[in-house]
Short mmCIF file of C-alpha atoms in Angstrom, two decimals:
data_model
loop_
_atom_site.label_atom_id
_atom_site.label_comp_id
_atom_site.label_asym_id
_atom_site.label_seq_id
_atom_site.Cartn_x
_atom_site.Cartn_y
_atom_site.Cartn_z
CA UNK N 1 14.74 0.15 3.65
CA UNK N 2 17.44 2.28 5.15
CA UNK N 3 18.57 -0.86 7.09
CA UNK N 4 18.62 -3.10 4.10
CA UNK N 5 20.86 -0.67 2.37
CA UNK N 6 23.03 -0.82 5.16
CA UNK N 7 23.76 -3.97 5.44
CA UNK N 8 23.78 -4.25 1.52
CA UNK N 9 26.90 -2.05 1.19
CA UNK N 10 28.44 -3.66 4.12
CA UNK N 11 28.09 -6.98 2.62
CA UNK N 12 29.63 -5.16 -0.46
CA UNK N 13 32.50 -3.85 1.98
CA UNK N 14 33.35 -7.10 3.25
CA UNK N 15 33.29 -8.88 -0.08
CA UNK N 16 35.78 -6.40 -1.89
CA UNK N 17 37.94 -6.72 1.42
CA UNK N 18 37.90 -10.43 0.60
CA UNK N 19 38.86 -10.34 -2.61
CA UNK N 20 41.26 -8.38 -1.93
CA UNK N 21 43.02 -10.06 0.49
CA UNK N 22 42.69 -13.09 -1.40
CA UNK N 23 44.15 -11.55 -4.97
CA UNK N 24 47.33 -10.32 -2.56
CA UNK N 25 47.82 -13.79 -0.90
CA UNK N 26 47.59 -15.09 -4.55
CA UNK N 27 50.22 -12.64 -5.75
CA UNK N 28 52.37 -13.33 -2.82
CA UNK N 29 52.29 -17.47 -3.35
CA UNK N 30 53.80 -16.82 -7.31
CA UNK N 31 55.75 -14.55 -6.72
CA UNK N 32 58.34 -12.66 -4.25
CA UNK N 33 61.30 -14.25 -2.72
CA UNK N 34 62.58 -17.50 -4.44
CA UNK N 35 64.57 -20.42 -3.37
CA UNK N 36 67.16 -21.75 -5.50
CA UNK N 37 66.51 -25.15 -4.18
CA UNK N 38 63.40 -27.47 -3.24
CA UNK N 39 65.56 -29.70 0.14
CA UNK N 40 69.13 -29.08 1.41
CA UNK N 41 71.54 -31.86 1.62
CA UNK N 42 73.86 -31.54 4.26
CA UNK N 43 77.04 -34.10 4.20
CA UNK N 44 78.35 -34.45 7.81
CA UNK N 45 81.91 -33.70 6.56
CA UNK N 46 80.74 -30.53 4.88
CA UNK N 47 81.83 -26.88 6.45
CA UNK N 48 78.69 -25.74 5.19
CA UNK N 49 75.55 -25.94 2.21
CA UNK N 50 74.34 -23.20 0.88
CA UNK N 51 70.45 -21.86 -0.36
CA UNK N 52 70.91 -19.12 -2.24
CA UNK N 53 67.50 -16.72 -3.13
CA UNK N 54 65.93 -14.36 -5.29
CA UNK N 55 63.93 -11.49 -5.55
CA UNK N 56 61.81 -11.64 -8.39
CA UNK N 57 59.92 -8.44 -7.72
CA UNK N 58 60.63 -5.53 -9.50
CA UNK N 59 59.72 -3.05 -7.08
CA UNK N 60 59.45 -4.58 -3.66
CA UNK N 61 61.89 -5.21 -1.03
CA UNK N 62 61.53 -7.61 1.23
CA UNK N 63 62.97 -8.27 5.17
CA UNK N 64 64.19 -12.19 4.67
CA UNK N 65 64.10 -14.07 7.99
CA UNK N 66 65.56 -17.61 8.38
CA UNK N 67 65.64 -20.40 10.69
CA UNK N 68 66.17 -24.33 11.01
CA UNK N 69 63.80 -26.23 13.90
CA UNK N 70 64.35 -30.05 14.34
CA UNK N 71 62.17 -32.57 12.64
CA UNK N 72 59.28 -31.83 14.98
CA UNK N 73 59.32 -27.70 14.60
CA UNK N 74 61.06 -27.30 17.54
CA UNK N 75 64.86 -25.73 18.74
CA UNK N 76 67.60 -27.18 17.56
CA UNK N 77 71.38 -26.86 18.40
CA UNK N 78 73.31 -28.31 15.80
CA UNK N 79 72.75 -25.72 12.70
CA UNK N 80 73.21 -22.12 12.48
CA UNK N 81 72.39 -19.82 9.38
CA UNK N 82 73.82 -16.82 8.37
CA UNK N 83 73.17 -14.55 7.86
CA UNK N 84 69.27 -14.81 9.66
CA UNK N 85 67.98 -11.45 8.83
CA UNK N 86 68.40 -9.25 5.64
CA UNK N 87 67.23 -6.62 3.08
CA UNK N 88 66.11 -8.26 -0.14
CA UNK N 89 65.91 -5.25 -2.70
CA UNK N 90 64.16 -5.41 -5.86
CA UNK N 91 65.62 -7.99 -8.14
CA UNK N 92 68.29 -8.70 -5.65
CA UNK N 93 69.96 -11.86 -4.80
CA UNK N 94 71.54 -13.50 -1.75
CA UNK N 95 72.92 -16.36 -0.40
CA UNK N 96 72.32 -18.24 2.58
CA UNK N 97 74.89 -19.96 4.86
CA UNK N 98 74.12 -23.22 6.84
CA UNK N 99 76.47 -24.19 9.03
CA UNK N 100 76.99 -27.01 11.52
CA UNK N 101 77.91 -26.09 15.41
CA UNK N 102 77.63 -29.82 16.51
CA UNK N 103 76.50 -33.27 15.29
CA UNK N 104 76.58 -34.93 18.84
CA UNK N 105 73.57 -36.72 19.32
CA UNK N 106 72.83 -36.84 15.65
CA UNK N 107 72.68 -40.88 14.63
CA UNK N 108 75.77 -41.88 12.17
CA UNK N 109 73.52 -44.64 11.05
CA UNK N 110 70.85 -42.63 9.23
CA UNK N 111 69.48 -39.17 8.12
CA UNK N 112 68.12 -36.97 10.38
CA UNK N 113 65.20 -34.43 9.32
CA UNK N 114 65.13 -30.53 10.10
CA UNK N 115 63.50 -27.79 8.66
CA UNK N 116 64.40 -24.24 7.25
CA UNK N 117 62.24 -21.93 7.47
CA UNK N 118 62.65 -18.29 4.94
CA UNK N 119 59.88 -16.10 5.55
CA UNK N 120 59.94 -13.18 3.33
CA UNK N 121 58.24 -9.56 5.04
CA UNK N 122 57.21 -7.30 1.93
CA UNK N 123 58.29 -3.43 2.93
CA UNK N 124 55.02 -0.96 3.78
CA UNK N 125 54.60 2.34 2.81
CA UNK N 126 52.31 4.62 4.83
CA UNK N 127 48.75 5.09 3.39
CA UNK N 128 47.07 7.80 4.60
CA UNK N 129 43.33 6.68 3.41
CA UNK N 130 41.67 2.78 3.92
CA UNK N 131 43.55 -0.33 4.88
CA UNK N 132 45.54 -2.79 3.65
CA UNK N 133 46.87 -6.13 4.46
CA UNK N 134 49.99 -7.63 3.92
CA UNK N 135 51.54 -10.98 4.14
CA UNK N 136 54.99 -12.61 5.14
CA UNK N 137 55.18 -16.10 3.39
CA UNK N 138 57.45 -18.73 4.94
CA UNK N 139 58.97 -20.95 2.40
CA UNK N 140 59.71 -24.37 4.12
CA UNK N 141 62.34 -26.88 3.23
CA UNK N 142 63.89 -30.39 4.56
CA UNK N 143 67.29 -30.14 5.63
CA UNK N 144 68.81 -33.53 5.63
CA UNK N 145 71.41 -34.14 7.54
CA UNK N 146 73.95 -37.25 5.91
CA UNK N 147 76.66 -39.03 7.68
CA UNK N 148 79.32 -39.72 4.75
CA UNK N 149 79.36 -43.30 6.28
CA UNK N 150 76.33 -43.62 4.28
CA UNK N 151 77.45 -42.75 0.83
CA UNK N 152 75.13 -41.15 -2.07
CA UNK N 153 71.77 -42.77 -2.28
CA UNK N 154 71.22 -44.87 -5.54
CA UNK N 155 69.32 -43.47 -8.29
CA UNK N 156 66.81 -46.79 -8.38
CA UNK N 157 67.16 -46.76 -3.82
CA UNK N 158 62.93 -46.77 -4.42
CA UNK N 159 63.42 -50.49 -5.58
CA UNK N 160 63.58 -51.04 -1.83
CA UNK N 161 60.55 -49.35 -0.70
CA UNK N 162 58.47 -52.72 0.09
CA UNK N 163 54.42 -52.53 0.48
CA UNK N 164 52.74 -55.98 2.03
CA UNK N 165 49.62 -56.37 3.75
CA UNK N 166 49.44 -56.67 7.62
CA UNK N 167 45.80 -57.78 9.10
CA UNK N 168 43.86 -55.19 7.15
CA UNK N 169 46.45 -52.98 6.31
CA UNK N 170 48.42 -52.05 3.75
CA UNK N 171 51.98 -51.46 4.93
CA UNK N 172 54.64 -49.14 3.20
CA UNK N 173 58.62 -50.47 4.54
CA UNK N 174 61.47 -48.28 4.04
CA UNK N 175 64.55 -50.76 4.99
CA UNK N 176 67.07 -47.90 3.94
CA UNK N 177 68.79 -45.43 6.45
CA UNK N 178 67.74 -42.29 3.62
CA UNK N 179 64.16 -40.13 4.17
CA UNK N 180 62.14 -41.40 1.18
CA UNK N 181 60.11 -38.00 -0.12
CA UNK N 182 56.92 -39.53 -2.31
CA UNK N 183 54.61 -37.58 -4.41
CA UNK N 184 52.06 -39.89 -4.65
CA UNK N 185 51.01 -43.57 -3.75
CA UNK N 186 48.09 -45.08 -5.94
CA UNK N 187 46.67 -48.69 -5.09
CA UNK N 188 42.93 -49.47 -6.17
CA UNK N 189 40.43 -46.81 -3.91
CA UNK N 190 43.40 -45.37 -1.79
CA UNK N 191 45.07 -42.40 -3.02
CA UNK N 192 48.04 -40.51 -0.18
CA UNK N 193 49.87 -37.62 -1.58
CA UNK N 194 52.92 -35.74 0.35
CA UNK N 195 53.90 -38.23 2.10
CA UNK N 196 57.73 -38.53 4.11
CA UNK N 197 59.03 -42.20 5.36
CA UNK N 198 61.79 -41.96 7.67
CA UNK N 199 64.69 -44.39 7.77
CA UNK N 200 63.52 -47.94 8.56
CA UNK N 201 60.14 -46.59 9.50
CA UNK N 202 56.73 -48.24 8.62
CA UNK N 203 53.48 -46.71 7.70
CA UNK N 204 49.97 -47.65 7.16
CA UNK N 205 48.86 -46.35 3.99
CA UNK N 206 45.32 -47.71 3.75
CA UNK N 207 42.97 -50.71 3.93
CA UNK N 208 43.63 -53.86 2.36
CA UNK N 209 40.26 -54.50 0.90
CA UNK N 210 40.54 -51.25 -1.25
CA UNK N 211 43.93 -51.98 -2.53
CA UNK N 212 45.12 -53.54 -6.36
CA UNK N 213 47.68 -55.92 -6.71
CA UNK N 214 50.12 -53.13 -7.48
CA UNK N 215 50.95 -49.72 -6.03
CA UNK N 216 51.37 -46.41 -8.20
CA UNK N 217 54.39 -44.85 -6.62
CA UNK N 218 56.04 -41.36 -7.42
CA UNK N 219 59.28 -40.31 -5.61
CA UNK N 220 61.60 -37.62 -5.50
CA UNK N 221 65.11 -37.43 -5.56
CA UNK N 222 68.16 -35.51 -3.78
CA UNK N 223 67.46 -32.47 -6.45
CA UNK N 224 64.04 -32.35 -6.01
CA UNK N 225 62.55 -34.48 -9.89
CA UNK N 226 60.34 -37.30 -9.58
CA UNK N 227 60.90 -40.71 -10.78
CA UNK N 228 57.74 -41.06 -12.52
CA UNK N 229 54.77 -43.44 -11.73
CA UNK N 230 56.51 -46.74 -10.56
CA UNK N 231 54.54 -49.53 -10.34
CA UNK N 232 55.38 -51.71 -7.42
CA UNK N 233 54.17 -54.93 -6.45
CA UNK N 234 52.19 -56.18 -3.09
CA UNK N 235 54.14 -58.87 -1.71
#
């Protein structure tokens, strides 16, 4: 009996640690640091974009942390950001710098990917009975780098997304040098959300035999609003 009761309240232990943690990660996801934008645009003639952030806490202050890795999460050379580490007090408000060392290497024909990365620490105090766990959540973003050769993107460029059928596949084209950010593509039984098409690239977005004659597409735009479903036909 004395066992049973044992492992009853450590069951109960690890079930209230659990929920805790879990009510904290929750809290942490809605709210904390905010960015003031969902992507960065950066212009190749620009001397620099900027992200700026919020606080939204009332009574937390947070140790922001930024930096931008190439396309694959990996160090890059060409961006810097300033400044990378700060105290984010209570209701406080910053601004972030992104600046460009060098664009050699970088294509002048189209758009080349990165990442920022803004992780947010929340400040500790010193608790002198049981434990606690905290989280740093990293906000990510796309940082899109855009030769001015190219010009501003159309508002209707998702005409040119083309879907056909390849073998078995169904294919997705993107024949324009821009990143094409989709919510959602719907054709009969397949369903892909999130997805990313670089310039000119081609992707395999399911099986012919469970597609319509139409695809359901959703994109998003330089400022981060969808388009709405878009129906798009199979050529």
């Amino acid at each position: 009996m004395k066992n049973f009761n044992s492992k009853l309240v450590c069951r109960q232990r690890v079930f209230g640690f659990l929920m805790t943690v879990t009510m904290m990660f929750s809290m942490q996801a809605t709210a904390g640091v905010v960015l003031g934008n969902t992507r960065l645009i950066y212009p190749s003639e620009s001397r620099e974009v900027m992200l700026p952030l919020k606080n939204t806490e009332t009574s937390q202050t947070f140790l922001v942390q930024s930096v931008i890795e190439n396309a694959e999460g990996g160090k890059q050379n060409n961006f810097v950001v300033t400044p990378p580490l700060f105290v984010l007090k209570p209701g406080g408000e910053n601004k972030l710098r992104v600046l460009m060392k060098t664009s050699t290497l970088l294509p002048t024909d189209r758009e080349t990917l990165f990442w920022m990365g803004v992780k947010a620490v929340p400040s500790s105090e010193r608790r002198e009975e049981g434990n606690f766990v905290q989280f740093a959540v990293t906000n990510r973003i796309k940082l899109l780098y855009r030769p001015n050769v190219l010009g501003t993107p159309d508002v209707q460029i998702w005409k040119k997304i083309a879907f056909s059928v390849k073998g078995d596949d169904l294919i997705m084209n993107n024949p324009t040098p821009f990143y094409m950010n989709i919510v959602r593509v719907k054709s009969g039984d397949i369903t892909k959300e999130n997805l990313t098409l670089a310039p000119r690239e081609t992707q395999v977005v399911g099986k012919r035999v469970s597609a319509g004659r139409t695809v359901d597409v959703v994109f998003i735009n330089d400022f981060g609003a969808d388009s709405g479903t878009i129906s798009v036909p199979i050529h």
